[in-house]
Tab-separated table of C-alpha atoms and ligand atoms in Angstrom:
chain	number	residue	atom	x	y	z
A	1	UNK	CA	17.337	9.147	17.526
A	2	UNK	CA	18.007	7.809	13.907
A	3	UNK	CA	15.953	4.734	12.970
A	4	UNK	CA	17.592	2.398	10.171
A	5	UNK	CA	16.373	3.050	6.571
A	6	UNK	CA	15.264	-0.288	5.479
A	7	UNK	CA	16.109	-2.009	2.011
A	8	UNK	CA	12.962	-2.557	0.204
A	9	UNK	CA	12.692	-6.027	-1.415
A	10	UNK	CA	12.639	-5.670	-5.052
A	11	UNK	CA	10.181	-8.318	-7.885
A	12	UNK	CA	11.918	-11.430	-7.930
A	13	UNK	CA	12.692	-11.867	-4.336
A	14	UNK	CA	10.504	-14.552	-3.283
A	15	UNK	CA	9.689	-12.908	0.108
A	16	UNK	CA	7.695	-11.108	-1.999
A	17	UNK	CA	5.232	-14.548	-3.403
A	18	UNK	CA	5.311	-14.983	0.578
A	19	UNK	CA	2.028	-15.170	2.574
A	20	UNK	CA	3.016	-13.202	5.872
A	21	UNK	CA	2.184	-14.555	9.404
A	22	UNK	CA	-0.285	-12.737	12.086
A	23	UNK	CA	1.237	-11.158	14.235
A	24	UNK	CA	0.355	-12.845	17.667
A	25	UNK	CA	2.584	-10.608	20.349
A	26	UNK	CA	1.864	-7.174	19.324
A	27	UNK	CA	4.083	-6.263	22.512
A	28	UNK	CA	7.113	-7.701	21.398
A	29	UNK	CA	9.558	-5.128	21.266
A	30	UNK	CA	10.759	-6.279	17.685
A	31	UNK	CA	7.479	-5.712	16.523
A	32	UNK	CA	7.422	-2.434	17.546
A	33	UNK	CA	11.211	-2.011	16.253
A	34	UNK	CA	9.715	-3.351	13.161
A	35	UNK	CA	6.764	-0.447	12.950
A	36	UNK	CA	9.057	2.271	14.043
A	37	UNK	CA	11.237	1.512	10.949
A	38	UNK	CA	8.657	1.080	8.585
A	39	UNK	CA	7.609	4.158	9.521
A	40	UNK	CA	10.766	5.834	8.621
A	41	UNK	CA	11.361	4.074	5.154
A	42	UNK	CA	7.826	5.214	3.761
A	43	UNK	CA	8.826	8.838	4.330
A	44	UNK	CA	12.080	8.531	3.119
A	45	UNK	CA	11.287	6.767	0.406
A	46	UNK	CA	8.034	9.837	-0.279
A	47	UNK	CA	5.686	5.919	-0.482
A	48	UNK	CA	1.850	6.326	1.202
A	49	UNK	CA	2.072	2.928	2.226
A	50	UNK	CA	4.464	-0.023	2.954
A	51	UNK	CA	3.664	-3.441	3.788
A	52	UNK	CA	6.298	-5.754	6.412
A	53	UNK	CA	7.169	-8.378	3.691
A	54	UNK	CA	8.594	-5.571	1.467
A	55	UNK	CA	11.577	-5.104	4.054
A	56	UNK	CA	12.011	-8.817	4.226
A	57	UNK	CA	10.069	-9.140	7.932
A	58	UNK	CA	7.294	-11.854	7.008
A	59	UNK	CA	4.416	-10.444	9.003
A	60	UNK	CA	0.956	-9.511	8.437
A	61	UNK	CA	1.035	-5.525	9.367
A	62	UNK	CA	1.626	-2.453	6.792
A	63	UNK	CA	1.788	1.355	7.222
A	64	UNK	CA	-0.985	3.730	5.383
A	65	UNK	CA	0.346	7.068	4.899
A	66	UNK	CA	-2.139	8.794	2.626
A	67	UNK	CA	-1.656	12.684	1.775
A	68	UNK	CA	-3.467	14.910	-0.782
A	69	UNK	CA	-1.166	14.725	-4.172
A	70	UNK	CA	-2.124	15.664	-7.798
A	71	UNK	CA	-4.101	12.551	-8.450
A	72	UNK	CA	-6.464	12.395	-5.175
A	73	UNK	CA	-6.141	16.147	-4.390
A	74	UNK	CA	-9.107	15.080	-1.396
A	75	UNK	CA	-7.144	12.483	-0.101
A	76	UNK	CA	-7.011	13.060	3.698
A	77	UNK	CA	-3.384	13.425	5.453
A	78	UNK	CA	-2.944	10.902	7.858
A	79	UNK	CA	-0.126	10.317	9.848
A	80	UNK	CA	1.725	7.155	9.167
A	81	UNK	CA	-0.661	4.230	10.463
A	82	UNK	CA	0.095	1.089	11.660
A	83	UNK	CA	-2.350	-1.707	10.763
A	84	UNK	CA	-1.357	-5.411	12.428
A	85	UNK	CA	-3.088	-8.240	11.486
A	86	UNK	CA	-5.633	-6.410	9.002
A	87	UNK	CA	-8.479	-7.717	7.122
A	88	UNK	CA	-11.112	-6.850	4.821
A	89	UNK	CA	-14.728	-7.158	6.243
A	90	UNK	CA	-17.286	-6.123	3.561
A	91	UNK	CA	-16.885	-4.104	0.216
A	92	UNK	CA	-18.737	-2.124	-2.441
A	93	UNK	CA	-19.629	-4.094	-5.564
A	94	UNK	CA	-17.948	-1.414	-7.116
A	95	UNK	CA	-14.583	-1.189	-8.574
A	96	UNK	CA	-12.424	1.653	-10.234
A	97	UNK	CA	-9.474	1.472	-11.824
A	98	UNK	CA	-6.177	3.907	-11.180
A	99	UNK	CA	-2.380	4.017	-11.592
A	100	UNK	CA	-0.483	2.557	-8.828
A	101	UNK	CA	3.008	2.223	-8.451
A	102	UNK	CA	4.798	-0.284	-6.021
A	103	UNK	CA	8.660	0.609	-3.973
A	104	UNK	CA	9.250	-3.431	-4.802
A	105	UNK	CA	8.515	-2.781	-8.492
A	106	UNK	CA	10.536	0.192	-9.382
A	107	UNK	CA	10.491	1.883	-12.798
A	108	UNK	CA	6.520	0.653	-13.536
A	109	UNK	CA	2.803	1.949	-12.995
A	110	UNK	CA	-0.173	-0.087	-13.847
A	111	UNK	CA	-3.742	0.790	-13.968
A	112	UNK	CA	-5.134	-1.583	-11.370
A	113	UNK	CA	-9.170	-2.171	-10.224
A	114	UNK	CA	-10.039	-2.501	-6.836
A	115	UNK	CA	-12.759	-1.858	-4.401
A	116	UNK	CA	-14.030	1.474	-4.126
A	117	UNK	CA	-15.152	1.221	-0.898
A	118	UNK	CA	-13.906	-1.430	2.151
A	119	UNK	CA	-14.903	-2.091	5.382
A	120	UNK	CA	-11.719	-3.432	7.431
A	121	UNK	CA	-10.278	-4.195	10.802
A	122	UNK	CA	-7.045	-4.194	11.692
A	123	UNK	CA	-4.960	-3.706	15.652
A	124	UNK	CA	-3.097	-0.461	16.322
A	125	UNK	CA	-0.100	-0.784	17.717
A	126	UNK	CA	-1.635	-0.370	21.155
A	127	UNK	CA	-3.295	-3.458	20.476
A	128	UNK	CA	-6.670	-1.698	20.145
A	129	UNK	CA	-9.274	-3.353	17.612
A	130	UNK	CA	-10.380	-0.476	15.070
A	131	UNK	CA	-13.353	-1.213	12.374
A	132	UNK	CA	-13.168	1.653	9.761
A	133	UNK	CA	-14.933	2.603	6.454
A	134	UNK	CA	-11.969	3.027	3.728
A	135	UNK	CA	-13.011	4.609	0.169
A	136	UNK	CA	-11.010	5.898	-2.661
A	137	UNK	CA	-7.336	6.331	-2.305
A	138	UNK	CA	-6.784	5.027	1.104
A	139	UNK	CA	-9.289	1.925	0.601
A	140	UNK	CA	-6.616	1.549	-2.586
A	141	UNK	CA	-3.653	1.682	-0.517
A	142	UNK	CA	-5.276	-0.944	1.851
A	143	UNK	CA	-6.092	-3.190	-0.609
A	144	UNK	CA	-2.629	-2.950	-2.420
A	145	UNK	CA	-0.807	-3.205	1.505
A	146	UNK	CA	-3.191	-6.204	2.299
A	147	UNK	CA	-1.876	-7.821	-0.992
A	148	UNK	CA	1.252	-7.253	0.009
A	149	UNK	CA	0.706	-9.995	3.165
A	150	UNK	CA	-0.483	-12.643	1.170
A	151	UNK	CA	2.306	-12.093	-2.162
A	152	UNK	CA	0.547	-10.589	-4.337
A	153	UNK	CA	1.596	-7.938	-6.107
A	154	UNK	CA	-0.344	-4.817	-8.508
A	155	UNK	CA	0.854	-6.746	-11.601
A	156	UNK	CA	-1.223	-9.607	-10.772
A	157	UNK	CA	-4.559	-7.749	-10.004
A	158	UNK	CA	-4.202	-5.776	-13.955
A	159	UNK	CA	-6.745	-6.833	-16.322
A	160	UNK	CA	-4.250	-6.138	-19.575
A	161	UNK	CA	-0.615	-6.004	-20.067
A	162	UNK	CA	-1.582	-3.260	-21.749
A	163	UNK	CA	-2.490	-1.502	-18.567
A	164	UNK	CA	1.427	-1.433	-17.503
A	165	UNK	CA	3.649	1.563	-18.470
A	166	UNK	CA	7.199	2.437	-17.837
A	167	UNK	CA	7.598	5.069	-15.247
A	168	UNK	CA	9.230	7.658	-17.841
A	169	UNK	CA	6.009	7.079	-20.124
A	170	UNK	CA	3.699	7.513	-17.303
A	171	UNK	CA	4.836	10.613	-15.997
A	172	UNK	CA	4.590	12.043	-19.711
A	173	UNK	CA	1.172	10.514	-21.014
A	174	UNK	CA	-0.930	10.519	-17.604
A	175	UNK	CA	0.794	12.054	-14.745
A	176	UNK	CA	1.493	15.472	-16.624
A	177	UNK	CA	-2.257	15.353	-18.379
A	178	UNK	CA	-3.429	15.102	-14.770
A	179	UNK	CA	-1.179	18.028	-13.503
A	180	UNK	CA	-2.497	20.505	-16.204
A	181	UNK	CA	-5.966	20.054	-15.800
A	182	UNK	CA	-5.532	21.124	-11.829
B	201	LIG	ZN1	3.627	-2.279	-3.091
């Protein structure tokens, strides 16, 4: 069955300065609409994460869909995950900076600090309680998803302007660096 591909709310639209709402019927079939198309738009759209507010639906739940790629070649493969209601716990002192990009800030890549390591909670979409121990690349997508629910975006979290590159110089200065030295 085809799921709609969902338009992705692009900087400027003020859904996106939006803090999102809990979700309190996690069986309400729009909800689950909701995931199911989320779902659908991170892999067609290649993202490892994508947040409800970015498709204009103001709700506190994102998708995580990490996979191994040149920067994080460790990065565990996860099926697309559905976290509702999430929230940060505890996290490491500790912060590292690395490029992110964001689908609702197209063209751009900053180099943005965040926890290394997070401990979170979030619902599944069976409405089960999980309590995990994020690090590295997925406690990154997390924390940038989590943002995401209460409108903030990676260009508010860099510590320079100077930290923000165009896509095009990106891929040439950093992303093709990376690539060679694999
Ligand atoms: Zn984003």
């Amino acid at each position: 069955m085809e799921k709609p591909i969902l338009d992705i709310a692009q900087l400027g639209n003020p859904i996106l300065r939006t803090k999102a709402k809990a979700v309190t019927d996690i069986t309400d079939p729009k909800i689950s609409q909701l995931i199911d198309s989320l779902i659908e738009t991170a892999i067609a759209s290649n993202g490892v994460g994508i947040a409800a507010p970015q498709v204009s639906q103001s709700f506190r739940l994102f998708i995580v869909a990490s996979r191994p790629n040149i920067r994080y070649p460790d990065a565990p493969k996860m099926q697309p995950t559905a976290m509702i209601n999430p929230k940060i716990i505890s996290h490491s002192e500790q912060k590292v900076k690395d490029w992110e990009g964001c689908l609702s800030v197209p063209g751009l890549r900053g180099l943005v600090p965040r926890y290394q390591t997070v401990e979170v909670e979030y619902l599944t979409r069976e409405g089960v309680l999980e309590s995990k121990v994020l690090t590295d690349f997925v406690a990154r997508i997390f924390q940038h998803e989590l943002d995401h629910l209460d409108g903030i975006l990676f260009l508010d979290r860099l510590e320079s302007n100077q930290d923000l590159y165009s896509e095009a110089e990106y891929q040439k200065r950093i992303f093709d660096n990376t690539a060679t030295e694999l």
